mmCIF file of C-alpha atoms and ligand atoms in Angstrom:
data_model
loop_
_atom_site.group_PDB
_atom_site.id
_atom_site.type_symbol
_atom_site.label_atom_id
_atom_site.label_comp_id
_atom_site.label_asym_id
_atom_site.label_seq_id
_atom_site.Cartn_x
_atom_site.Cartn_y
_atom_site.Cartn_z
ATOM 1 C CA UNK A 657 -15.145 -7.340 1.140
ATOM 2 C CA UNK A 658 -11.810 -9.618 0.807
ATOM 3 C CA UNK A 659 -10.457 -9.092 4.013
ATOM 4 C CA UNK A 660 -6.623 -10.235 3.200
ATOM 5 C CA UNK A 661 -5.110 -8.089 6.116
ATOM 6 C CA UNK A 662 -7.680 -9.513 9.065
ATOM 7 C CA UNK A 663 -5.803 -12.072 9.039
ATOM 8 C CA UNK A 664 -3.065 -12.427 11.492
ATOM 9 C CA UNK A 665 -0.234 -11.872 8.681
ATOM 10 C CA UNK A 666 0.634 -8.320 9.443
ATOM 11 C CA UNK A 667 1.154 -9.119 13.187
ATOM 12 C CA UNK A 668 3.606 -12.094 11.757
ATOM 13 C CA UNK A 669 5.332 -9.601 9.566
ATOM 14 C CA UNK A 670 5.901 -7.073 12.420
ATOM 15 C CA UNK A 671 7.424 -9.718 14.806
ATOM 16 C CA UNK A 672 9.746 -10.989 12.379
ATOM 17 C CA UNK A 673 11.160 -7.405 11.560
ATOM 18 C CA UNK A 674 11.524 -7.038 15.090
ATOM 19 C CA UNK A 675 12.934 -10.280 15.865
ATOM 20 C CA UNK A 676 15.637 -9.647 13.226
ATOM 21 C CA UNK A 677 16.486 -6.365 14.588
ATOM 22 C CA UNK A 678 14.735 -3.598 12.739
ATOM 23 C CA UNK A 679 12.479 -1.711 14.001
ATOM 24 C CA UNK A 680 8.791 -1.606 14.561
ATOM 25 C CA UNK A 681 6.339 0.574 12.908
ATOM 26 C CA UNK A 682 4.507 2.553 15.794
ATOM 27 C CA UNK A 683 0.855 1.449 14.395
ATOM 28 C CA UNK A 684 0.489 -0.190 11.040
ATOM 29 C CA UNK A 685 1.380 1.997 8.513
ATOM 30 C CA UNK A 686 -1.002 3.103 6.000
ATOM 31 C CA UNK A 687 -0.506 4.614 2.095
ATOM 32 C CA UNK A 688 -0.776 7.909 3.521
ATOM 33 C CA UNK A 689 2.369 7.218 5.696
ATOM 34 C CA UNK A 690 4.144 7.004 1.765
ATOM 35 C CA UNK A 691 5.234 9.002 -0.698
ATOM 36 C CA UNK A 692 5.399 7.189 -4.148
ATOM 37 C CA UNK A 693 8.157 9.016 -6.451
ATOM 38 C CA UNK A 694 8.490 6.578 -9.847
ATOM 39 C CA UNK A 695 6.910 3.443 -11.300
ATOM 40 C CA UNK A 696 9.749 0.507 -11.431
ATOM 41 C CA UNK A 697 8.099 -1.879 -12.866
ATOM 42 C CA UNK A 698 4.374 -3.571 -14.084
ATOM 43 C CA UNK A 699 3.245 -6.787 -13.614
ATOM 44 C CA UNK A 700 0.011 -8.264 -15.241
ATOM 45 C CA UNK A 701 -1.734 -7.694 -12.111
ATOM 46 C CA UNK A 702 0.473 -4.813 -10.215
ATOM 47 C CA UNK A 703 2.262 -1.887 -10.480
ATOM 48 C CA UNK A 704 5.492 -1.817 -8.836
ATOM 49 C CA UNK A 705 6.444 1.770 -7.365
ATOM 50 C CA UNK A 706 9.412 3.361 -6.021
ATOM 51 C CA UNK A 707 8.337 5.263 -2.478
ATOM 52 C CA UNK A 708 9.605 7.102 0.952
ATOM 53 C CA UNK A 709 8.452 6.155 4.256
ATOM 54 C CA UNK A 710 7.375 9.324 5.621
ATOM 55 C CA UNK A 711 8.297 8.095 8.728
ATOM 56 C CA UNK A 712 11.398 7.062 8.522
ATOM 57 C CA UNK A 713 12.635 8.295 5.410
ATOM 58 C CA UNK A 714 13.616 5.102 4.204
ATOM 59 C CA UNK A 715 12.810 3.918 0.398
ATOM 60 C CA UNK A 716 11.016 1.016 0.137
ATOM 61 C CA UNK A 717 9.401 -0.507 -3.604
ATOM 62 C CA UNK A 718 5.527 -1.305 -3.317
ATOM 63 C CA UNK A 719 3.595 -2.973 -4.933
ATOM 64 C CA UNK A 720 0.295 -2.497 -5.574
ATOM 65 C CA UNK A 721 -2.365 -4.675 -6.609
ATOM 66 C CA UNK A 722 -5.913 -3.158 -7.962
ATOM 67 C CA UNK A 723 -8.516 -5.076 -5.428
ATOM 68 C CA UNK A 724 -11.285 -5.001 -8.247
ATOM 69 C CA UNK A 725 -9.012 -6.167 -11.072
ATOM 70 C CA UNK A 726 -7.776 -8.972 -8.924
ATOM 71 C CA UNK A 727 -11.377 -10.178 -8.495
ATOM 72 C CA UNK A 728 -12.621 -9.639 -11.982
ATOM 73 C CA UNK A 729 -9.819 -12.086 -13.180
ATOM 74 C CA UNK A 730 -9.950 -14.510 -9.510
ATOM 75 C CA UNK A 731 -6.800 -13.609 -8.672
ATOM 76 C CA UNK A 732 -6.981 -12.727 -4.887
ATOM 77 C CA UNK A 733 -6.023 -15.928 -4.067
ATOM 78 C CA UNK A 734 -2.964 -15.752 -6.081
ATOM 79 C CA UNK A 735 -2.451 -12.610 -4.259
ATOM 80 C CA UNK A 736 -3.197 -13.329 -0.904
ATOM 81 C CA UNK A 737 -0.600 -16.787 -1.459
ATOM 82 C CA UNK A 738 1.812 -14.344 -2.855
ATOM 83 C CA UNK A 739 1.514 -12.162 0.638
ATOM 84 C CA UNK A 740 1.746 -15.875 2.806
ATOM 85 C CA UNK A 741 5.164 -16.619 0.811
ATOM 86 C CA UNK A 742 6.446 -13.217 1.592
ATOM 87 C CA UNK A 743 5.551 -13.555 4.698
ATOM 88 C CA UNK A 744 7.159 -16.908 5.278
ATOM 89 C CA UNK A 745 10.289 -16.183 4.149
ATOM 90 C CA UNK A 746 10.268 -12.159 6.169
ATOM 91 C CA UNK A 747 12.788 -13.504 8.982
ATOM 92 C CA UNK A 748 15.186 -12.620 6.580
ATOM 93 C CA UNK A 749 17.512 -13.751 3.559
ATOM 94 C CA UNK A 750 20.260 -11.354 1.570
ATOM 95 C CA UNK A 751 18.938 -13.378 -1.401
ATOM 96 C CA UNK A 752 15.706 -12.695 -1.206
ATOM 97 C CA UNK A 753 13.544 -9.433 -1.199
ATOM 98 C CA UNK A 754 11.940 -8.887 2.346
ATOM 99 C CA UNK A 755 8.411 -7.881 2.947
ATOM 100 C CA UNK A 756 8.062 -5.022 5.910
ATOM 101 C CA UNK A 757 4.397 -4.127 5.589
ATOM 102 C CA UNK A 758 1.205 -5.417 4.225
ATOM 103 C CA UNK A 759 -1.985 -3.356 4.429
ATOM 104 C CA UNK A 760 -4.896 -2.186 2.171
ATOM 105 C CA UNK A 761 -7.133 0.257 1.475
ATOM 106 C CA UNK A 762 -10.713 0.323 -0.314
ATOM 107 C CA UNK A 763 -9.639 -0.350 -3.393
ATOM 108 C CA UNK A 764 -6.159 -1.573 -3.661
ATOM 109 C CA UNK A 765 -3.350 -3.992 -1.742
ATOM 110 C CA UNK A 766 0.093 -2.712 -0.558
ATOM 111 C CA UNK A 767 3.210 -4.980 -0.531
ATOM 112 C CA UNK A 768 6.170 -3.065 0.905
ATOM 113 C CA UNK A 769 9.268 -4.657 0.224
ATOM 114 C CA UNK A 770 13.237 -3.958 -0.335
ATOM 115 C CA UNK A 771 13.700 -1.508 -2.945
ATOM 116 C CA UNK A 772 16.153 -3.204 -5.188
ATOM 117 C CA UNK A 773 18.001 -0.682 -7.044
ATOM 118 C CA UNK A 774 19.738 -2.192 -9.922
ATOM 119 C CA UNK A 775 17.294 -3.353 -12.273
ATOM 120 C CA UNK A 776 16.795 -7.136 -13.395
ATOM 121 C CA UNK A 777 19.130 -9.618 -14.146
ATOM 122 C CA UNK A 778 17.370 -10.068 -17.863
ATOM 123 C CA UNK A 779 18.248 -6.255 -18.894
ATOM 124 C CA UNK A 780 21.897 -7.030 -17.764
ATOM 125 C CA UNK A 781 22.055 -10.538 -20.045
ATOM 126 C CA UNK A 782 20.433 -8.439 -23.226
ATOM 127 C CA UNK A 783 22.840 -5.289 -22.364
ATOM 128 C CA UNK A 784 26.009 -7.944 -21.966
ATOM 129 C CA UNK A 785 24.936 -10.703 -23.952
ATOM 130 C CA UNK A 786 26.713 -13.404 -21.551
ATOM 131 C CA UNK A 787 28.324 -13.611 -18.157
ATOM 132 C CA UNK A 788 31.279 -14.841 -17.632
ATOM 133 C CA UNK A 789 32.269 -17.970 -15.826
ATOM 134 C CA UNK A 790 32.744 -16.051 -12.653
ATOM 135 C CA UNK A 791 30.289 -14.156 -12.844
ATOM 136 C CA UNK A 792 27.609 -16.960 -14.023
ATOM 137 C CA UNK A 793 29.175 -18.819 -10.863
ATOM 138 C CA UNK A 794 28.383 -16.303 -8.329
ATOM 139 C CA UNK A 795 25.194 -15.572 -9.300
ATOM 140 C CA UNK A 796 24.021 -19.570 -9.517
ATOM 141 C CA UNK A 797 25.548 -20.049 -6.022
ATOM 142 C CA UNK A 798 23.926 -17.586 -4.759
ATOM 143 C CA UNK A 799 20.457 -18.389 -6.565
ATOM 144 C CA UNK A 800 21.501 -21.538 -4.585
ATOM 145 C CA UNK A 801 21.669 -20.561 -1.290
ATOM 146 C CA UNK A 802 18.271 -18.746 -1.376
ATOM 147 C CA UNK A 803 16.434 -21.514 -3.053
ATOM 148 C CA UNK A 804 17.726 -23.493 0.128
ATOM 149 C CA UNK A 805 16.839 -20.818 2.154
ATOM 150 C CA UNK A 806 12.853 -20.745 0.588
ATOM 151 C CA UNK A 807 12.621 -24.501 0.391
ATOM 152 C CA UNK A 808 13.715 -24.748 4.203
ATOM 153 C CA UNK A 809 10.991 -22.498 4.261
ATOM 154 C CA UNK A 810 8.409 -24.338 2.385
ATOM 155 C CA UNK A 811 8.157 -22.114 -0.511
ATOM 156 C CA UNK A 812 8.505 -23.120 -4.056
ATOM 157 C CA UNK A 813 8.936 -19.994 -6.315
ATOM 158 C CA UNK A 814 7.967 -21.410 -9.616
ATOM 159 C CA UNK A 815 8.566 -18.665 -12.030
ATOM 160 C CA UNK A 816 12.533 -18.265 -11.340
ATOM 161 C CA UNK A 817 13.588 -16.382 -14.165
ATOM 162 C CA UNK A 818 16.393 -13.492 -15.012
ATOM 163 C CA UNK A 819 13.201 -11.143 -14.712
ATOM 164 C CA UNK A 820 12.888 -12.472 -11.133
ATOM 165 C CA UNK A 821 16.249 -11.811 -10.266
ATOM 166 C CA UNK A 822 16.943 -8.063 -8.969
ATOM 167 C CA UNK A 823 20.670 -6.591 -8.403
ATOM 168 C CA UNK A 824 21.079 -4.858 -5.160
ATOM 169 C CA UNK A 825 23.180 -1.700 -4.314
ATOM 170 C CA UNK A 826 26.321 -4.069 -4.514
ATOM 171 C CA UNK A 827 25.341 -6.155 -7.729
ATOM 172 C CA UNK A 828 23.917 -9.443 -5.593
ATOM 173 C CA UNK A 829 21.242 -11.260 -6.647
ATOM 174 C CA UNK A 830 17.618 -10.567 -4.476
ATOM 175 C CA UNK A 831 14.955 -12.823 -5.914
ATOM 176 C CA UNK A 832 11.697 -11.216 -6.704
ATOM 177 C CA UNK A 833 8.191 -12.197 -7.442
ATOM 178 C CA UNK A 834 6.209 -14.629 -5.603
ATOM 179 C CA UNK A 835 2.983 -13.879 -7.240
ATOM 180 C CA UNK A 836 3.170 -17.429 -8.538
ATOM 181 C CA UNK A 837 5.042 -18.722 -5.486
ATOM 182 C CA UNK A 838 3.281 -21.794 -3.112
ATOM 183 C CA UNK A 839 4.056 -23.130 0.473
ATOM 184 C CA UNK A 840 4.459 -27.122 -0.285
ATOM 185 C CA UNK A 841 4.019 -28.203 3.335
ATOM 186 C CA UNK A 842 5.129 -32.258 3.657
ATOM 187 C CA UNK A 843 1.839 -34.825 3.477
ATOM 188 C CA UNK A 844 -0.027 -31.975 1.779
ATOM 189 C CA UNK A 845 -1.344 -32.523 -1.451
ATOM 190 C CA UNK A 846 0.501 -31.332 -4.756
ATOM 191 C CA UNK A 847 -0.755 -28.053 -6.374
ATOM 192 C CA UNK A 848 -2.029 -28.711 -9.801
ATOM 193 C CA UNK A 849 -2.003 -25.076 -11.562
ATOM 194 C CA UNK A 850 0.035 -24.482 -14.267
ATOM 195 C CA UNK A 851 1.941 -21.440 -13.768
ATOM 196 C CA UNK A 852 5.867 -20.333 -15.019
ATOM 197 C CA UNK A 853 7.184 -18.972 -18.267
ATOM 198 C CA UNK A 854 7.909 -21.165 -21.059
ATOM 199 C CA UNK A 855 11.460 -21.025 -21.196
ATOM 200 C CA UNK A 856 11.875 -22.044 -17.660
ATOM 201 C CA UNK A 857 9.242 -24.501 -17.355
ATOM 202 C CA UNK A 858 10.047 -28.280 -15.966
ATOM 203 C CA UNK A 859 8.427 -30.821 -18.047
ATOM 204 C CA UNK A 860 6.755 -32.391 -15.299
ATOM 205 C CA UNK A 861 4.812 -28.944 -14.714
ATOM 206 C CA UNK A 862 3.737 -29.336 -18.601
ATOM 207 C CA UNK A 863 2.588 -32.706 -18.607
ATOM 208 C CA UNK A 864 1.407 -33.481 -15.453
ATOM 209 C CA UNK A 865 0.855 -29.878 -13.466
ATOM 210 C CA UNK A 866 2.791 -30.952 -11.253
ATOM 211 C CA UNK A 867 5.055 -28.553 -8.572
ATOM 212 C CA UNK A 868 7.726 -29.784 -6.115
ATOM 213 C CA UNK A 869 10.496 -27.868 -5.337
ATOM 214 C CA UNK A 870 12.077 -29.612 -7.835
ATOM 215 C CA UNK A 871 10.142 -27.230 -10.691
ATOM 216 C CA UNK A 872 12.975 -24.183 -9.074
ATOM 217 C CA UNK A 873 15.630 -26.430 -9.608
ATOM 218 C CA UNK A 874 14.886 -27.145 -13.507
ATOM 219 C CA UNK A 875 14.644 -23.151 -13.581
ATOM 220 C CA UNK A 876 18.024 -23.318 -12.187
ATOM 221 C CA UNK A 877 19.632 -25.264 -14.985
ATOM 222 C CA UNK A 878 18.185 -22.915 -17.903
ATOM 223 C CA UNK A 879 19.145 -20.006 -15.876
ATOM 224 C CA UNK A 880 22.659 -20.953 -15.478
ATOM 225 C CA UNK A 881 22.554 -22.458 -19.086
ATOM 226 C CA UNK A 882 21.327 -18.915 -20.023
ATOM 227 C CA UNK A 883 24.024 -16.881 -18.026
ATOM 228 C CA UNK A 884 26.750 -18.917 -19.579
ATOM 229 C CA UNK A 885 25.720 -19.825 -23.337
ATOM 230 C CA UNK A 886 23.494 -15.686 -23.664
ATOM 231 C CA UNK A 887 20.549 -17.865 -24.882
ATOM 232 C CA UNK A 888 17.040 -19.755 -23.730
ATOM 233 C CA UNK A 889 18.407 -23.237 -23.229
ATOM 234 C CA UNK A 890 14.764 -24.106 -24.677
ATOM 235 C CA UNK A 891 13.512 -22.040 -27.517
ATOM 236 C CA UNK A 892 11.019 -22.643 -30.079
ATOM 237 C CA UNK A 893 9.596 -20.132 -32.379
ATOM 238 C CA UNK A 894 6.132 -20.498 -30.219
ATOM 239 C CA UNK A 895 5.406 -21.114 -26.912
ATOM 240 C CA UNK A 896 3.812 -24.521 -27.761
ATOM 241 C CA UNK A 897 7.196 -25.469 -29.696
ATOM 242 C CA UNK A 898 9.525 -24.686 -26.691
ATOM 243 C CA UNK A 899 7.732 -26.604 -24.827
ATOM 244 C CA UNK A 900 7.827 -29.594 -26.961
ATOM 245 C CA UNK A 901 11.438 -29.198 -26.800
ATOM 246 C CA UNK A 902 11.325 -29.466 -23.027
ATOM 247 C CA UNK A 903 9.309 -32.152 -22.877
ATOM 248 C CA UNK A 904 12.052 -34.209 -24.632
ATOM 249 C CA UNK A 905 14.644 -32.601 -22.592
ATOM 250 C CA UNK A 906 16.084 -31.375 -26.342
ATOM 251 C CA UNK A 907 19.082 -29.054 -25.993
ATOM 252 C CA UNK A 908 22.509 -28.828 -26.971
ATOM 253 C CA UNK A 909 25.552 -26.812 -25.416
ATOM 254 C CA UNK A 910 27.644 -24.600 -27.763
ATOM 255 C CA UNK A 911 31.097 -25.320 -28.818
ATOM 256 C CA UNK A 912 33.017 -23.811 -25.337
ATOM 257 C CA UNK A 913 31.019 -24.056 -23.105
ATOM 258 C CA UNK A 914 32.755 -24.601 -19.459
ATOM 259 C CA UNK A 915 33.297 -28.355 -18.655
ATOM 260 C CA UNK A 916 31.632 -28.269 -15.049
ATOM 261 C CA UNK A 917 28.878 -25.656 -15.844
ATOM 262 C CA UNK A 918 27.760 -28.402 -18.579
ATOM 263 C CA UNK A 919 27.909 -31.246 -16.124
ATOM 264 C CA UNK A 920 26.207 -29.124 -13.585
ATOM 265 C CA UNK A 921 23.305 -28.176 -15.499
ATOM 266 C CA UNK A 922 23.151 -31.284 -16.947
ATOM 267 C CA UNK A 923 22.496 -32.808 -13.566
ATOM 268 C CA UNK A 924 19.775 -30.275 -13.259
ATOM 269 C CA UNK A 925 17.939 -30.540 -16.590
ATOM 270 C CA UNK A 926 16.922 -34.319 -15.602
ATOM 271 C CA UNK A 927 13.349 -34.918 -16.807
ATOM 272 C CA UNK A 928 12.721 -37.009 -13.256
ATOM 273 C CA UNK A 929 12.331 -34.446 -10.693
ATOM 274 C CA UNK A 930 13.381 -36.491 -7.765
ATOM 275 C CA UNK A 931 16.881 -36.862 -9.670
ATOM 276 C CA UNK A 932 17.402 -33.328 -9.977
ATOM 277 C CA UNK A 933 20.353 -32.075 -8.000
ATOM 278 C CA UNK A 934 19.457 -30.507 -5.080
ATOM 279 C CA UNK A 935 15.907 -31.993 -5.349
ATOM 280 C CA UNK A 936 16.797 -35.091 -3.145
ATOM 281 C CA UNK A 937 16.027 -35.417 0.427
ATOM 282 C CA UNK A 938 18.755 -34.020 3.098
ATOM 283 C CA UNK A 939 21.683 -36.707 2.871
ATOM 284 C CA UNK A 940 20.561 -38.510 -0.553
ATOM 285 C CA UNK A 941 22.570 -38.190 -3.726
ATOM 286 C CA UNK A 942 20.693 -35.211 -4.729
ATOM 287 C CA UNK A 943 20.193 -33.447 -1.997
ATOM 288 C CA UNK A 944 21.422 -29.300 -1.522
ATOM 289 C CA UNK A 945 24.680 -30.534 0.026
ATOM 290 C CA UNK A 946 25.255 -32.604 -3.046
ATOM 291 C CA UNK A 947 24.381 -29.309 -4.883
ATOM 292 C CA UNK A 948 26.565 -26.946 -2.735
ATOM 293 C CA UNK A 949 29.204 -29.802 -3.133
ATOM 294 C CA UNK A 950 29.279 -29.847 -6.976
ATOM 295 C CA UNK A 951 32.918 -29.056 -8.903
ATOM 296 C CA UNK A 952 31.404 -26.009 -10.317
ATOM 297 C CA UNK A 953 30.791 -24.479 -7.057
ATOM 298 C CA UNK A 954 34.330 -25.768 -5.722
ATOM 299 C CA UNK A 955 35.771 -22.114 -5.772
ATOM 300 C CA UNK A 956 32.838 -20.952 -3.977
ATOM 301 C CA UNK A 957 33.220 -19.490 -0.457
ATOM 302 C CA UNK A 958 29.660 -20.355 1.128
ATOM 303 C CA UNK A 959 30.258 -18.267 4.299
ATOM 304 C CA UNK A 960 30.884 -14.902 2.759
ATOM 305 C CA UNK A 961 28.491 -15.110 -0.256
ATOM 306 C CA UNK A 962 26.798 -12.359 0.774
ATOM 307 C CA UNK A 963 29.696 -9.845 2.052
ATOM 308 C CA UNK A 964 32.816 -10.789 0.132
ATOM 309 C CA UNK A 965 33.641 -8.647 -2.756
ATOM 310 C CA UNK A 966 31.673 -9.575 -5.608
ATOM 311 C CA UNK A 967 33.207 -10.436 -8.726
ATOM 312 C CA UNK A 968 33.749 -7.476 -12.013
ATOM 313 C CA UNK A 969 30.642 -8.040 -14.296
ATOM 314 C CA UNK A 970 31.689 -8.996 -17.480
HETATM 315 P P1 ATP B 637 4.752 -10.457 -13.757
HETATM 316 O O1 ATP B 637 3.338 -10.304 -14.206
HETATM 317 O O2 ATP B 637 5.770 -10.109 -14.830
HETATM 318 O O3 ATP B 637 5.053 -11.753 -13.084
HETATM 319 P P2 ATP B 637 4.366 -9.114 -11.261
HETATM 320 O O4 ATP B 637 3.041 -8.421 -11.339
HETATM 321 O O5 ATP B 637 4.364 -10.365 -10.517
HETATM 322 O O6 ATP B 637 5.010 -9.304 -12.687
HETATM 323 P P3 ATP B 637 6.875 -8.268 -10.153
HETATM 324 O O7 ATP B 637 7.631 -9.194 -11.061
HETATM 325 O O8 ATP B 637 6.904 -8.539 -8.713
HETATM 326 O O9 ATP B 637 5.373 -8.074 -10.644
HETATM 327 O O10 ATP B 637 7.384 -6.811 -10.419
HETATM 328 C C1 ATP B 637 7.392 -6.237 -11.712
HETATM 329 C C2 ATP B 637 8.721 -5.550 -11.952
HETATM 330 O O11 ATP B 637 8.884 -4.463 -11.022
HETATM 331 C C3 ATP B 637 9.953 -6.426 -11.715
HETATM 332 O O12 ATP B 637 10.278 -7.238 -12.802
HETATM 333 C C4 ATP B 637 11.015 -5.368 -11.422
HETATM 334 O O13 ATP B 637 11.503 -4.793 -12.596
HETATM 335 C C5 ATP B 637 10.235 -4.346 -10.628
HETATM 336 N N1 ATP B 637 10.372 -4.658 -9.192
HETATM 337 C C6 ATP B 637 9.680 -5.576 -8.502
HETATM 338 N N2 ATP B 637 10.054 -5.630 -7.211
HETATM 339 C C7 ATP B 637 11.020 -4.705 -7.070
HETATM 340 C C8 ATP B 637 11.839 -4.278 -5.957
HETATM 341 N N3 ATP B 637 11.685 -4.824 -4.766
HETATM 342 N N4 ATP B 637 12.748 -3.309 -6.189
HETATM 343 C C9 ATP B 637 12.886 -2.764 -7.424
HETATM 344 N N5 ATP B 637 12.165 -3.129 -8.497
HETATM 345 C C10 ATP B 637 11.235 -4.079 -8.345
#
């Protein structure tokens, strides 16, 4: 029996919620305490459904991962490191989804987390195409203040991608997915899987397996590339060619693109990841401040990213 809740995690979980204010479940709840009313989403190893609290009546999205499935494919690690991620980062950040409960059953594991009720950012790019400046602007800054958030935190996400990013009630970004996420702590050694999705893969990760933080901050660049330009930054017409593409850092911008959105990401699509903005120690060259502190972010009001108005999507 894979006993991922006997660990201390849940207790972890419970005083964070109540440490931040909300409040706490009287007994751990259970998947008869939920109602489940619609399926948003599948993963390759989960289902991701819409469901009340019968407690509380509050909506919550859970997902659920099939115990036996997990094991006939070794994945409960993946899953148990996706639960220690969540659980990290559970004291809280607007830009990133929140887990409230962990538990399990005979046959299957329960993540319940911040329903997120306006889809992914990917369906908006293929409905829209593009974003606009301000738009793409918003949304990088505030891709940018989680990241520094979950790297404060120790987590690397690895697999940020437009799929990974979920609009909230007001339209603001809520990161999603840390199935393939890892906590880096300093001195330990460097995980050497290969995980991500072509498109968004740093060449480091495809040559060497090789994760730092940095690997987010690559994703960065082709995401903002992406927002701006309404294409992969890297595209081949296979996997295999895309990445050969990235390995040579081979891109080009098209004809318009905004001046400081091109230097930005090109500060971010470095092949070295230590020269990557935001990369860099605290105080170095690269660094987040540097990041925070780049022309393209000038307009930016850091302070109210999360409760100023948020700009017309277009
Ligand atoms: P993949 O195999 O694609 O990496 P996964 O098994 O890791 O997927 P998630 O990406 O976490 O699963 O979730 C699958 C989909 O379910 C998401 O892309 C999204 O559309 C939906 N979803 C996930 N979390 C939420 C949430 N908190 N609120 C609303 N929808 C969600």
């Amino acid at each position: 029996e894979f006993g991922l809740m006997d660990d201390p995690a849940e207790v972890e979980v419970a005083t964070a919620c109540a440490r931040s204010g909300s409040r706490k479940p009287q007994g751990l709840p259970s998947v008869r305490d939920f109602a489940f009313t619609a399926t948003l989403g599948e993963g390759s190893y989960s289902e991701v459904k819409r469901a009340t609290y019968l407690r509380t009546g509050q909506e919550f999205a859970v997902k659920v991962l099939d115990k036996a499935f997990l094991k006939r494919k070794g994945k409960m690690s993946t899953a148990l490191d996706e639960k220690n991620a969540l659980v990290r980062l559970s004291s809280g950040h607007p830009g990133i989804v929140r887990l409230h409960h962990a538990f399990h059953d005979q046959y299957q594991l329960y993540f319940v987390i911040d329903l997120v009720p306006n889809g992914e950012m990917q369906t908006l790019l293929s409905r829209i195409g593009s974003l606009s400046v301000t738009c793409a602007r918003y949304y990088s800054a505030q891709i940018v203040d989680a990241l520094a958030f979950m790297h404060a935190k120790n987590v690397v996400h690895r697999d940020l991608k437009p799929e990974n990013l979920l609009l909230d009630e007001n339209f603001r970004i809520k990161i999603c997915d840390f199935g393939t996420a890892k906590i880096l702590e300093p001195g330990a050694e460097s995980d050497q899987t290969f995980v991500g999705t072509a498109q968004y893969v740093s060449p480091e990760m495809i040559q060497k397996n090789e994760t730092s933080f940095s690997v987010d901050f690559w994703a960065l660049g082709c995401i903002i590339y992406q927002m701006i330009a309404g294409r992969f930054a890297f595209q081949g017409l296979s996997a295999y060619i895309t990445m050969e593409k990235i390995k040579k850092v081979e891109y080009a911008f098209p004809e318009g693109f905004d001046e400081e959105a091109k230097d930005l990401v090109q500060k971010l699509l470095v092949r070295e990841p230590t020269v990557r903005l935001g990369a860099g120690a605290p105080g170095t060259p690269y660094g987040m401040h540097t990041l925070r502190s780049h022309p393209f972010f000038s307009v930016i009001e850091w302070e109210t990213l999360w409760n100023g108005s948020v700009p017309r999507l277009q």
